[in-house]
mmCIF file of C-alpha atoms and ligand atoms in Angstrom:
data_model
loop_
_atom_site.group_PDB
_atom_site.id
_atom_site.type_symbol
_atom_site.label_atom_id
_atom_site.label_comp_id
_atom_site.label_asym_id
_atom_site.label_seq_id
_atom_site.Cartn_x
_atom_site.Cartn_y
_atom_site.Cartn_z
ATOM 1 C CA MET Y 1 0.000 0.000 0.000
ATOM 2 C CA ILE Y 2 1.189 3.485 -0.758
ATOM 3 C CA ASP Y 3 -0.237 6.720 0.605
ATOM 4 C CA ILE Y 4 0.771 10.327 1.041
ATOM 5 C CA ASN Y 5 2.100 11.721 4.306
ATOM 6 C CA LYS Y 6 -1.283 12.821 5.657
ATOM 7 C CA ASN Y 7 0.385 15.370 7.922
ATOM 8 C CA PHE Y 8 0.588 17.620 4.861
ATOM 9 C CA THR Y 9 -3.186 18.028 5.101
ATOM 10 C CA GLN Y 10 -2.662 19.620 8.526
ATOM 11 C CA LEU Y 11 -0.605 22.500 7.103
ATOM 12 C CA SER Y 12 -2.432 25.775 6.946
ATOM 13 C CA GLU Y 13 -2.456 27.656 3.661
ATOM 14 C CA ASP Y 14 0.820 29.566 3.221
ATOM 15 C CA TYR Y 15 -0.952 32.777 2.266
ATOM 16 C CA LEU Y 16 1.184 35.491 3.917
ATOM 17 C CA PHE Y 17 3.569 36.482 1.121
ATOM 18 C CA ARG Y 18 1.115 35.499 -1.627
ATOM 19 C CA ASN Y 19 -1.532 37.778 -0.104
ATOM 20 C CA ILE Y 20 0.993 40.598 0.187
ATOM 21 C CA ALA Y 21 1.986 40.158 -3.477
ATOM 22 C CA LEU Y 22 -1.677 40.160 -4.573
ATOM 23 C CA LYS Y 23 -2.478 43.314 -2.616
ATOM 24 C CA VAL Y 24 0.630 45.096 -3.929
ATOM 25 C CA ALA Y 25 -0.163 44.075 -7.530
ATOM 26 C CA LYS Y 26 -3.720 45.419 -7.193
ATOM 27 C CA PHE Y 27 -2.468 48.698 -5.691
ATOM 28 C CA ARG Y 28 0.087 49.063 -8.507
ATOM 29 C CA GLU Y 29 -2.580 48.518 -11.138
ATOM 30 C CA GLU Y 30 -4.863 51.104 -9.567
ATOM 31 C CA ASN Y 31 -2.045 53.600 -8.868
ATOM 32 C CA PRO Y 32 0.452 53.169 -11.724
ATOM 33 C CA ASN Y 33 2.301 56.414 -10.938
ATOM 34 C CA LYS Y 34 2.688 55.958 -7.182
ATOM 35 C CA LYS Y 35 6.054 54.816 -5.805
ATOM 36 C CA ILE Y 36 5.900 51.692 -3.661
ATOM 37 C CA ILE Y 37 8.543 51.363 -0.939
ATOM 38 C CA LYS Y 38 9.257 47.746 -0.036
ATOM 39 C CA MET Y 39 10.109 47.348 3.618
ATOM 40 C CA GLY Y 40 8.678 43.904 4.145
ATOM 41 C CA ILE Y 41 11.216 41.585 2.647
ATOM 42 C CA GLY Y 42 13.561 39.493 4.770
ATOM 43 C CA ASP Y 43 15.951 39.183 1.835
ATOM 44 C CA VAL Y 44 19.201 41.119 1.568
ATOM 45 C CA SER Y 45 19.469 43.745 -1.170
ATOM 46 C CA LEU Y 46 23.192 44.554 -1.487
ATOM 47 C CA PRO Y 47 25.327 42.454 -3.841
ATOM 48 C CA ILE Y 48 27.998 40.003 -2.712
ATOM 49 C CA THR Y 49 31.263 41.708 -1.771
ATOM 50 C CA LYS Y 50 34.181 41.992 -4.218
ATOM 51 C CA ASN Y 51 36.519 39.609 -2.417
ATOM 52 C CA ILE Y 52 33.933 36.841 -2.180
ATOM 53 C CA VAL Y 53 33.057 37.262 -5.870
ATOM 54 C CA LYS Y 54 36.780 37.045 -6.724
ATOM 55 C CA SER Y 55 37.025 33.791 -4.784
ATOM 56 C CA PHE Y 56 34.021 32.366 -6.698
ATOM 57 C CA HIS Y 57 35.875 33.137 -9.947
ATOM 58 C CA LYS Y 58 39.007 31.458 -8.657
ATOM 59 C CA ALA Y 59 37.018 28.366 -7.636
ATOM 60 C CA ILE Y 60 35.458 28.172 -11.096
ATOM 61 C CA ASP Y 61 38.972 28.325 -12.591
ATOM 62 C CA ASP Y 62 39.952 25.445 -10.275
ATOM 63 C CA MET Y 63 37.112 23.427 -11.752
ATOM 64 C CA SER Y 64 38.388 24.073 -15.274
ATOM 65 C CA LYS Y 65 41.821 22.485 -14.722
ATOM 66 C CA LYS Y 66 42.565 18.815 -14.392
ATOM 67 C CA GLU Y 67 44.985 19.367 -11.471
ATOM 68 C CA THR Y 68 42.535 21.371 -9.345
ATOM 69 C CA PHE Y 69 39.176 19.974 -10.469
ATOM 70 C CA LYS Y 70 36.907 18.859 -7.610
ATOM 71 C CA GLY Y 71 34.284 16.150 -7.813
ATOM 72 C CA TYR Y 72 32.239 14.933 -4.848
ATOM 73 C CA GLY Y 73 33.461 16.446 -1.596
ATOM 74 C CA ASN Y 74 32.879 15.425 1.997
ATOM 75 C CA GLU Y 75 29.173 15.494 2.825
ATOM 76 C CA GLN Y 76 30.088 17.463 5.967
ATOM 77 C CA GLY Y 77 31.957 20.114 3.967
ATOM 78 C CA TYR Y 78 35.561 20.968 3.142
ATOM 79 C CA ASP Y 79 37.979 21.140 6.052
ATOM 80 C CA PHE Y 80 39.252 24.589 4.970
ATOM 81 C CA LEU Y 81 35.796 26.070 5.622
ATOM 82 C CA ARG Y 82 35.162 24.089 8.799
ATOM 83 C CA GLU Y 83 38.544 25.200 10.181
ATOM 84 C CA ASN Y 84 37.607 28.842 9.638
ATOM 85 C CA ILE Y 85 34.203 28.376 11.298
ATOM 86 C CA LYS Y 86 36.029 26.750 14.199
ATOM 87 C CA LYS Y 87 38.273 29.858 14.496
ATOM 88 C CA TYR Y 88 35.243 32.187 14.260
ATOM 89 C CA TYR Y 89 33.797 30.435 17.319
ATOM 90 C CA GLN Y 90 37.165 30.324 19.060
ATOM 91 C CA ASN Y 91 37.165 34.136 18.965
ATOM 92 C CA ARG Y 92 34.153 33.931 21.303
ATOM 93 C CA ASN Y 93 35.838 31.314 23.465
ATOM 94 C CA VAL Y 94 33.755 28.501 22.031
ATOM 95 C CA ILE Y 95 35.999 25.542 21.338
ATOM 96 C CA LEU Y 96 34.719 23.179 18.665
ATOM 97 C CA ASP Y 97 36.117 20.157 16.903
ATOM 98 C CA ILE Y 98 35.697 20.356 13.111
ATOM 99 C CA ASP Y 99 33.787 17.060 13.242
ATOM 100 C CA GLU Y 100 31.102 18.982 15.114
ATOM 101 C CA ILE Y 101 30.604 21.377 12.156
ATOM 102 C CA PHE Y 102 28.476 20.333 9.164
ATOM 103 C CA ILE Y 103 28.289 22.627 6.118
ATOM 104 C CA SER Y 104 24.762 22.936 4.708
ATOM 105 C CA ASP Y 105 22.946 24.589 1.835
ATOM 106 C CA GLY Y 106 21.396 27.084 4.267
ATOM 107 C CA ALA Y 107 19.686 27.197 7.625
ATOM 108 C CA LYS Y 108 16.143 26.535 6.418
ATOM 109 C CA SER Y 109 16.989 23.066 5.093
ATOM 110 C CA ASP Y 110 18.674 21.930 8.290
ATOM 111 C CA LEU Y 111 16.039 23.467 10.593
ATOM 112 C CA GLY Y 112 13.603 21.011 9.022
ATOM 113 C CA ASN Y 113 15.951 18.153 8.066
ATOM 114 C CA ILE Y 114 17.260 17.857 11.623
ATOM 115 C CA LEU Y 115 13.920 16.237 12.506
ATOM 116 C CA ASP Y 116 15.116 13.108 10.670
ATOM 117 C CA ILE Y 117 17.248 12.196 13.688
ATOM 118 C CA PHE Y 118 14.305 12.400 16.110
ATOM 119 C CA ASP Y 119 11.296 10.136 16.414
ATOM 120 C CA ASN Y 120 7.996 11.200 14.822
ATOM 121 C CA ASN Y 121 5.200 12.465 17.107
ATOM 122 C CA ILE Y 122 7.620 14.036 19.584
ATOM 123 C CA ASN Y 123 6.843 17.102 21.699
ATOM 124 C CA VAL Y 124 8.175 20.339 20.290
ATOM 125 C CA THR Y 125 8.332 23.799 21.847
ATOM 126 C CA ILE Y 126 8.212 26.793 19.523
ATOM 127 C CA SER Y 127 8.071 30.457 20.431
ATOM 128 C CA ASN Y 128 5.266 32.566 19.030
ATOM 129 C CA PRO Y 129 5.744 34.793 17.059
ATOM 130 C CA VAL Y 130 8.633 33.302 15.115
ATOM 131 C CA TYR Y 131 9.998 32.352 11.665
ATOM 132 C CA PRO Y 132 7.168 30.117 10.339
ATOM 133 C CA ALA Y 133 9.340 27.342 8.831
ATOM 134 C CA TYR Y 134 9.797 25.599 12.218
ATOM 135 C CA VAL Y 135 6.068 25.095 12.628
ATOM 136 C CA ASP Y 136 5.424 23.630 9.188
ATOM 137 C CA ALA Y 137 8.445 21.297 9.306
ATOM 138 C CA ASN Y 138 7.177 19.896 12.605
ATOM 139 C CA ILE Y 139 3.602 19.522 11.375
ATOM 140 C CA ILE Y 140 4.919 17.493 8.412
ATOM 141 C CA ASN Y 141 6.600 15.144 10.916
ATOM 142 C CA GLY Y 142 3.421 14.829 12.954
ATOM 143 C CA ASN Y 143 4.994 16.403 16.034
ATOM 144 C CA LYS Y 144 2.960 17.896 18.877
ATOM 145 C CA ILE Y 145 3.658 21.626 19.056
ATOM 146 C CA ASN Y 146 3.473 23.594 22.277
ATOM 147 C CA PHE Y 147 3.778 27.339 21.679
ATOM 148 C CA ILE Y 148 5.506 29.556 24.217
ATOM 149 C CA ASN Y 149 4.224 33.088 24.121
ATOM 150 C CA GLY Y 150 6.299 36.130 23.356
ATOM 151 C CA ASP Y 151 4.543 39.384 24.186
ATOM 152 C CA ILE Y 152 5.033 42.768 25.806
ATOM 153 C CA SER Y 153 5.220 41.213 29.283
ATOM 154 C CA ASN Y 154 8.433 39.321 28.427
ATOM 155 C CA ASN Y 155 9.766 41.653 25.697
ATOM 156 C CA PHE Y 156 9.065 38.881 23.177
ATOM 157 C CA LEU Y 157 11.550 36.578 24.892
ATOM 158 C CA PRO Y 158 9.475 33.614 26.105
ATOM 159 C CA THR Y 159 10.783 31.291 28.810
ATOM 160 C CA LEU Y 160 10.291 27.550 29.333
ATOM 161 C CA ASP Y 161 7.776 26.080 31.749
ATOM 162 C CA ASP Y 162 6.631 22.606 32.848
ATOM 163 C CA LYS Y 163 4.805 22.009 29.551
ATOM 164 C CA CYS Y 164 8.164 22.187 27.756
ATOM 165 C CA LYS Y 165 9.701 19.206 29.563
ATOM 166 C CA GLU Y 166 11.070 16.409 27.336
ATOM 167 C CA SER Y 167 10.699 18.419 24.125
ATOM 168 C CA LEU Y 168 12.675 19.711 21.191
ATOM 169 C CA VAL Y 169 12.916 23.454 21.807
ATOM 170 C CA TYR Y 170 13.387 25.906 18.927
ATOM 171 C CA ILE Y 171 14.991 29.207 19.938
ATOM 172 C CA CYS Y 172 15.653 32.005 17.442
ATOM 173 C CA SER Y 173 17.949 34.790 18.676
ATOM 174 C CA PRO Y 174 18.092 37.475 17.321
ATOM 175 C CA ASN Y 175 14.495 36.702 16.613
ATOM 176 C CA ASN Y 176 12.752 36.993 13.298
ATOM 177 C CA PRO Y 177 10.337 38.900 13.334
ATOM 178 C CA THR Y 178 10.672 40.718 16.680
ATOM 179 C CA GLY Y 179 14.412 41.486 16.724
ATOM 180 C CA ALA Y 180 14.503 40.398 20.395
ATOM 181 C CA VAL Y 181 17.786 38.855 21.598
ATOM 182 C CA TYR Y 182 18.222 36.594 24.637
ATOM 183 C CA ASP Y 183 20.911 37.754 27.058
ATOM 184 C CA LYS Y 184 23.320 35.301 28.674
ATOM 185 C CA ASP Y 185 21.286 34.918 31.884
ATOM 186 C CA SER Y 186 18.034 34.103 30.121
ATOM 187 C CA LEU Y 187 19.771 31.680 27.762
ATOM 188 C CA LYS Y 188 21.444 30.077 30.777
ATOM 189 C CA ASN Y 189 17.986 29.499 32.280
ATOM 190 C CA ILE Y 190 16.864 27.834 29.063
ATOM 191 C CA VAL Y 191 20.004 25.668 28.890
ATOM 192 C CA ASP Y 192 19.680 24.646 32.563
ATOM 193 C CA PHE Y 193 16.007 23.796 32.047
ATOM 194 C CA ALA Y 194 16.905 21.697 28.987
ATOM 195 C CA ASN Y 195 19.598 19.788 30.852
ATOM 196 C CA ARG Y 196 17.317 19.158 33.843
ATOM 197 C CA ASN Y 197 14.312 18.124 31.770
ATOM 198 C CA ASN Y 198 15.666 16.070 28.890
ATOM 199 C CA CYS Y 199 15.147 18.715 26.211
ATOM 200 C CA ILE Y 200 17.212 19.337 23.094
ATOM 201 C CA ILE Y 201 17.514 22.963 21.936
ATOM 202 C CA ILE Y 202 17.673 23.909 18.258
ATOM 203 C CA PHE Y 203 19.274 27.350 18.326
ATOM 204 C CA ASP Y 204 18.786 29.392 15.145
ATOM 205 C CA SER Y 205 21.504 32.044 15.014
ATOM 206 C CA ALA Y 206 20.925 33.159 11.407
ATOM 207 C CA TYR Y 207 21.075 36.834 12.464
ATOM 208 C CA GLU Y 208 23.999 36.672 14.919
ATOM 209 C CA ILE Y 209 26.112 39.058 12.794
ATOM 210 C CA PHE Y 210 23.670 41.881 13.617
ATOM 211 C CA ILE Y 211 24.393 41.752 17.359
ATOM 212 C CA GLU Y 212 26.359 44.832 18.414
ATOM 213 C CA ASP Y 213 25.880 44.746 22.183
ATOM 214 C CA GLN Y 214 29.107 43.175 23.482
ATOM 215 C CA ASN Y 215 27.279 41.446 26.326
ATOM 216 C CA LEU Y 216 24.805 39.525 24.190
ATOM 217 C CA PRO Y 217 25.635 35.966 23.117
ATOM 218 C CA HIS Y 218 26.039 35.227 19.391
ATOM 219 C CA SER Y 219 26.097 31.473 19.961
ATOM 220 C CA ILE Y 220 24.310 29.263 22.470
ATOM 221 C CA PHE Y 221 27.650 27.553 23.064
ATOM 222 C CA GLU Y 222 28.811 30.681 24.904
ATOM 223 C CA ILE Y 223 26.557 29.383 27.693
ATOM 224 C CA ASP Y 224 27.855 26.782 30.160
ATOM 225 C CA GLY Y 225 26.107 23.450 29.739
ATOM 226 C CA ALA Y 226 24.855 24.126 26.188
ATOM 227 C CA LYS Y 227 27.193 21.556 24.681
ATOM 228 C CA ASN Y 228 25.166 18.873 26.465
ATOM 229 C CA CYS Y 229 21.804 19.877 25.068
ATOM 230 C CA ALA Y 230 22.011 22.177 22.031
ATOM 231 C CA ILE Y 231 22.353 22.134 18.279
ATOM 232 C CA GLU Y 232 23.135 25.439 16.556
ATOM 233 C CA ILE Y 233 22.058 26.255 13.016
ATOM 234 C CA CYS Y 234 23.534 29.248 11.247
ATOM 235 C CA SER Y 235 23.688 30.724 7.767
ATOM 236 C CA PHE Y 236 25.778 32.848 5.415
ATOM 237 C CA SER Y 237 22.538 34.250 3.949
ATOM 238 C CA LYS Y 238 22.222 37.429 5.940
ATOM 239 C CA SER Y 239 25.924 37.881 6.774
ATOM 240 C CA ALA Y 240 27.550 37.283 3.367
ATOM 241 C CA GLY Y 241 24.468 37.970 1.230
ATOM 242 C CA PHE Y 242 24.178 34.271 0.294
ATOM 243 C CA THR Y 243 20.371 34.078 0.166
ATOM 244 C CA GLY Y 244 20.679 33.136 -3.505
ATOM 245 C CA VAL Y 245 24.004 31.260 -3.246
ATOM 246 C CA ARG Y 246 22.902 28.917 -0.419
ATOM 247 C CA CYS Y 247 25.326 28.024 2.357
ATOM 248 C CA GLY Y 248 25.097 27.609 6.120
ATOM 249 C CA TYR Y 249 26.323 25.317 8.860
ATOM 250 C CA THR Y 250 25.009 23.196 11.688
ATOM 251 C CA ILE Y 251 26.949 22.516 14.869
ATOM 252 C CA ILE Y 252 26.274 19.382 16.876
ATOM 253 C CA PRO Y 253 28.676 18.899 19.801
ATOM 254 C CA LYS Y 254 29.737 15.328 20.434
ATOM 255 C CA GLU Y 255 28.410 15.566 23.989
ATOM 256 C CA VAL Y 256 24.746 16.039 22.936
ATOM 257 C CA LYS Y 257 23.035 12.739 23.503
ATOM 258 C CA LEU Y 258 19.512 11.416 23.687
ATOM 259 C CA ASN Y 259 19.036 8.074 25.433
ATOM 260 C CA LYS Y 260 22.851 7.786 25.469
ATOM 261 C CA ILE Y 261 23.039 8.044 21.658
ATOM 262 C CA SER Y 262 25.214 10.747 20.101
ATOM 263 C CA LEU Y 263 23.185 13.124 17.925
ATOM 264 C CA ASN Y 264 26.389 14.096 16.125
ATOM 265 C CA LYS Y 265 26.781 10.503 14.932
ATOM 266 C CA LEU Y 266 23.149 10.279 13.854
ATOM 267 C CA TRP Y 267 23.381 13.557 11.904
ATOM 268 C CA PHE Y 268 26.621 12.391 10.256
ATOM 269 C CA ARG Y 269 24.796 9.242 9.175
ATOM 270 C CA ARG Y 270 21.770 11.200 8.000
ATOM 271 C CA GLN Y 271 23.883 13.596 5.940
ATOM 272 C CA SER Y 272 25.982 10.800 4.423
ATOM 273 C CA THR Y 273 22.750 9.134 3.330
ATOM 274 C CA LYS Y 274 20.611 12.019 2.105
ATOM 275 C CA PHE Y 275 23.020 14.864 1.269
ATOM 276 C CA ASN Y 276 25.949 15.127 -1.116
ATOM 277 C CA GLY Y 277 27.487 18.310 0.187
ATOM 278 C CA VAL Y 278 27.540 21.943 -0.876
ATOM 279 C CA SER Y 279 29.319 22.881 -4.116
ATOM 280 C CA TYR Y 280 33.068 23.544 -3.954
ATOM 281 C CA ILE Y 281 32.536 26.981 -5.531
ATOM 282 C CA THR Y 282 30.026 27.971 -2.849
ATOM 283 C CA GLN Y 283 32.262 26.746 -0.030
ATOM 284 C CA VAL Y 284 35.274 28.649 -1.397
ATOM 285 C CA GLY Y 285 33.106 31.779 -1.430
ATOM 286 C CA ALA Y 286 31.848 31.128 2.113
ATOM 287 C CA ASN Y 287 35.437 30.577 3.225
ATOM 288 C CA GLU Y 288 36.468 33.964 1.865
ATOM 289 C CA PHE Y 289 33.885 35.534 4.219
ATOM 290 C CA PHE Y 290 36.359 34.905 7.069
ATOM 291 C CA SER Y 291 39.378 36.685 5.518
ATOM 292 C CA GLU Y 292 40.419 40.000 7.057
ATOM 293 C CA ALA Y 293 39.669 41.896 3.840
ATOM 294 C CA SER Y 294 36.172 40.387 3.553
ATOM 295 C CA GLN Y 295 35.339 40.947 7.203
ATOM 296 C CA LYS Y 296 35.974 44.683 6.622
ATOM 297 C CA GLU Y 297 33.591 44.664 3.651
ATOM 298 C CA ILE Y 298 30.968 42.696 5.601
ATOM 299 C CA VAL Y 299 31.117 45.099 8.551
ATOM 300 C CA ASN Y 300 30.175 47.917 6.175
ATOM 301 C CA ILE Y 301 27.242 45.990 4.739
ATOM 302 C CA VAL Y 302 25.868 45.133 8.174
ATOM 303 C CA LYS Y 303 26.321 48.790 9.187
ATOM 304 C CA TYR Y 304 24.352 49.859 6.113
ATOM 305 C CA TYR Y 305 21.344 47.674 7.006
ATOM 306 C CA LYS Y 306 21.542 48.639 10.664
ATOM 307 C CA ARG Y 307 21.607 52.356 9.873
ATOM 308 C CA ASN Y 308 18.258 51.710 8.161
ATOM 309 C CA SER Y 309 16.751 49.717 11.026
ATOM 310 C CA LYS Y 310 17.960 52.282 13.574
ATOM 311 C CA LEU Y 311 16.413 55.074 11.521
ATOM 312 C CA ILE Y 312 13.104 53.186 11.474
ATOM 313 C CA PHE Y 313 13.278 52.466 15.211
ATOM 314 C CA ASP Y 314 14.168 56.072 16.128
ATOM 315 C CA THR Y 315 11.530 57.617 13.878
ATOM 316 C CA LEU Y 316 8.747 55.371 15.175
ATOM 317 C CA THR Y 317 9.807 55.921 18.783
ATOM 318 C CA LYS Y 318 9.742 59.687 18.217
ATOM 319 C CA LEU Y 319 6.193 59.281 16.911
ATOM 320 C CA ASN Y 320 5.236 57.368 20.076
ATOM 321 C CA ILE Y 321 4.775 54.115 18.195
ATOM 322 C CA LEU Y 322 5.864 51.262 20.443
ATOM 323 C CA CYS Y 323 8.538 49.195 18.759
ATOM 324 C CA TYR Y 324 11.125 46.488 19.420
ATOM 325 C CA GLY Y 325 14.304 45.253 17.755
ATOM 326 C CA GLY Y 326 16.146 47.507 15.337
ATOM 327 C CA VAL Y 327 19.400 47.559 17.312
ATOM 328 C CA ASN Y 328 20.863 44.040 17.336
ATOM 329 C CA SER Y 329 18.728 42.983 14.409
ATOM 330 C CA PRO Y 330 17.676 44.126 10.931
ATOM 331 C CA TYR Y 331 14.022 43.902 12.005
ATOM 332 C CA VAL Y 332 11.787 46.473 13.665
ATOM 333 C CA TRP Y 333 8.652 45.068 15.272
ATOM 334 C CA LEU Y 334 5.998 47.676 15.927
ATOM 335 C CA LYS Y 335 2.699 47.665 17.742
ATOM 336 C CA THR Y 336 0.019 49.107 15.509
ATOM 337 C CA PRO Y 337 -0.623 52.547 17.015
ATOM 338 C CA ASN Y 338 -4.425 52.597 16.958
ATOM 339 C CA LYS Y 339 -5.239 48.973 17.686
ATOM 340 C CA GLU Y 340 -5.423 48.143 13.971
ATOM 341 C CA SER Y 341 -5.164 44.442 13.175
ATOM 342 C CA SER Y 342 -1.952 43.449 11.379
ATOM 343 C CA TRP Y 343 -3.741 43.287 8.010
ATOM 344 C CA GLU Y 344 -5.638 46.560 8.591
ATOM 345 C CA TYR Y 345 -2.295 48.211 9.227
ATOM 346 C CA PHE Y 346 -0.857 46.625 6.087
ATOM 347 C CA ASP Y 347 -3.686 48.200 4.039
ATOM 348 C CA LEU Y 348 -3.306 51.538 5.791
ATOM 349 C CA LEU Y 349 0.435 51.749 5.054
ATOM 350 C CA LEU Y 350 0.090 50.548 1.469
ATOM 351 C CA GLU Y 351 -2.876 52.700 0.535
ATOM 352 C CA GLY Y 352 -1.944 55.744 2.632
ATOM 353 C CA LEU Y 353 1.844 55.854 2.300
ATOM 354 C CA GLY Y 354 2.790 53.380 -0.441
ATOM 355 C CA ILE Y 355 4.831 51.385 2.082
ATOM 356 C CA VAL Y 356 4.850 47.573 2.107
ATOM 357 C CA GLY Y 357 5.638 45.764 5.360
ATOM 358 C CA THR Y 358 4.784 42.353 6.809
ATOM 359 C CA PRO Y 359 1.697 41.751 8.974
ATOM 360 C CA GLY Y 360 2.840 40.371 12.332
ATOM 361 C CA VAL Y 361 0.054 37.788 12.458
ATOM 362 C CA GLY Y 362 1.867 35.942 9.652
ATOM 363 C CA PHE Y 363 4.438 34.885 12.293
ATOM 364 C CA GLY Y 364 1.919 33.388 14.697
ATOM 365 C CA LYS Y 365 -1.163 34.413 16.640
ATOM 366 C CA ASN Y 366 0.832 36.536 19.098
ATOM 367 C CA GLY Y 367 1.882 38.677 16.150
ATOM 368 C CA GLU Y 368 -1.692 39.945 15.700
ATOM 369 C CA GLY Y 369 -1.737 43.722 16.169
ATOM 370 C CA TYR Y 370 1.962 43.957 15.272
ATOM 371 C CA PHE Y 371 3.860 44.684 12.102
ATOM 372 C CA ARG Y 372 7.403 44.017 10.816
ATOM 373 C CA LEU Y 373 9.543 46.524 8.937
ATOM 374 C CA THR Y 374 13.066 45.680 7.810
ATOM 375 C CA GLY Y 375 16.355 47.482 7.347
ATOM 376 C CA PHE Y 376 17.083 45.582 4.129
ATOM 377 C CA SER Y 377 15.800 48.327 1.772
ATOM 378 C CA SER Y 378 18.037 51.071 0.406
ATOM 379 C CA TYR Y 379 18.949 53.978 2.712
ATOM 380 C CA GLU Y 380 17.229 56.409 0.324
ATOM 381 C CA ASP Y 381 13.962 54.433 0.428
ATOM 382 C CA THR Y 382 14.164 54.105 4.207
ATOM 383 C CA ILE Y 383 14.507 57.903 4.572
ATOM 384 C CA LEU Y 384 11.607 58.417 2.178
ATOM 385 C CA ALA Y 385 9.432 55.947 4.094
ATOM 386 C CA MET Y 386 10.240 57.533 7.449
ATOM 387 C CA ASN Y 387 9.450 61.014 6.105
ATOM 388 C CA LYS Y 388 6.069 59.657 5.041
ATOM 389 C CA PHE Y 389 5.487 58.204 8.527
ATOM 390 C CA GLU Y 390 6.357 61.576 10.115
ATOM 391 C CA GLU Y 391 4.048 63.507 7.802
ATOM 392 C CA PHE Y 392 1.203 61.032 8.336
ATOM 393 C CA TYR Y 393 1.368 60.843 12.138
ATOM 394 C CA LYS Y 394 2.051 64.526 12.730
ATOM 395 C CA LYS Y 395 -1.168 65.467 10.920
HETATM 396 N N1 PLP D 1 16.237 31.333 10.144
HETATM 397 C C1 PLP D 1 15.590 32.489 10.218
HETATM 398 C C2 PLP D 1 15.187 32.998 11.548
HETATM 399 C C3 PLP D 1 15.280 33.214 9.060
HETATM 400 O O1 PLP D 1 14.626 34.370 9.153
HETATM 401 C C4 PLP D 1 15.669 32.695 7.806
HETATM 402 C C5 PLP D 1 15.366 33.401 6.566
HETATM 403 O O2 PLP D 1 14.773 34.439 6.477
HETATM 404 C C6 PLP D 1 16.326 31.474 7.785
HETATM 405 C C7 PLP D 1 16.603 30.822 8.959
HETATM 406 C C8 PLP D 1 16.709 30.845 6.485
HETATM 407 O O3 PLP D 1 18.054 31.020 6.210
HETATM 408 P P1 PLP D 1 18.716 30.381 4.933
HETATM 409 O O4 PLP D 1 18.668 31.406 3.844
HETATM 410 O O5 PLP D 1 20.111 30.079 5.360
HETATM 411 O O6 PLP D 1 17.982 29.153 4.562
#
């Protein structure tokens, strides 16, 4: 007998970005001469830096010569890249073995694929609001999801309670969409809870490069005890502009075990079976990210996006609109000023100001009444959008 995975029927319609696109298309048709400012996308907008592009070219040349041609590589990734990731963590006093680092084709794949090493129908804890991919991946596996609420009372940084015992816990810090970042003490509480209560943490650090506060942790492995209970998933998408290139990495310390079985070993086995590695060209490019010259270029790109998010945050705050994020994150999460629903506010901004953002409810029920703007647009468009906000709310 053959049948589909019936869990797919449990997925709710993925209408968020499709609905946004439909509304924007309709507005454009009705207002062909009006400028639309896009501040909703979570994609980067600046091109890949010169040094990384040069390294792509060099890697392509390698492929063209018999002596340097590369065929299949290690499923876990080339050692040259894993060594540099190891050093990147060492700079934060996190000591890793390169066998604990697995190169991936981006964070999204591994955030879902990691479920292969766990049983189906397990308990999962997911914060709300959050990046929606965790929820759908777990529904597909038939897992039981317990949401932990982020709201004003906890600054969108939910904590674990008794209902989270013996579960797989997804934590996203800096958070998409709220921009909230766990400090070391609150992460320590989560790690201690996980170790006491047989939980495994999946820590999504896709936005770690945006953290500027020296006291905030970039990696969960900066926290004592995390190596016994956490897996970290990171990405070159937002740091090196690789959203279209596709590269990330997953770290599974050898100490993390479930029922005495090493998750590192299981993931190694899973990857060797279902994954054939990331292209040599991509990994050479990702490796160049760590060079001194590239780090200087990357700092400037991150500064560019953060100047935008800070401008959004400061302007909204001046207008007495409650908002979060914007400092250690490219995202600004605002409370709709007059109790509009997320979609009402979307319509108001699009029709009134020509600005496109993302309705908060698209990130979970706790996002209702909130709205996400991003620093990923151009500086010029961000200034224009903020001038429109000022004009509109000062009336
Ligand atoms: N994690 C979070 C929190 C994200 O917001 C995104 C993308 O927007 C991803 C992961 C996906 O990253 P990648 O491009 O590496 O798949």
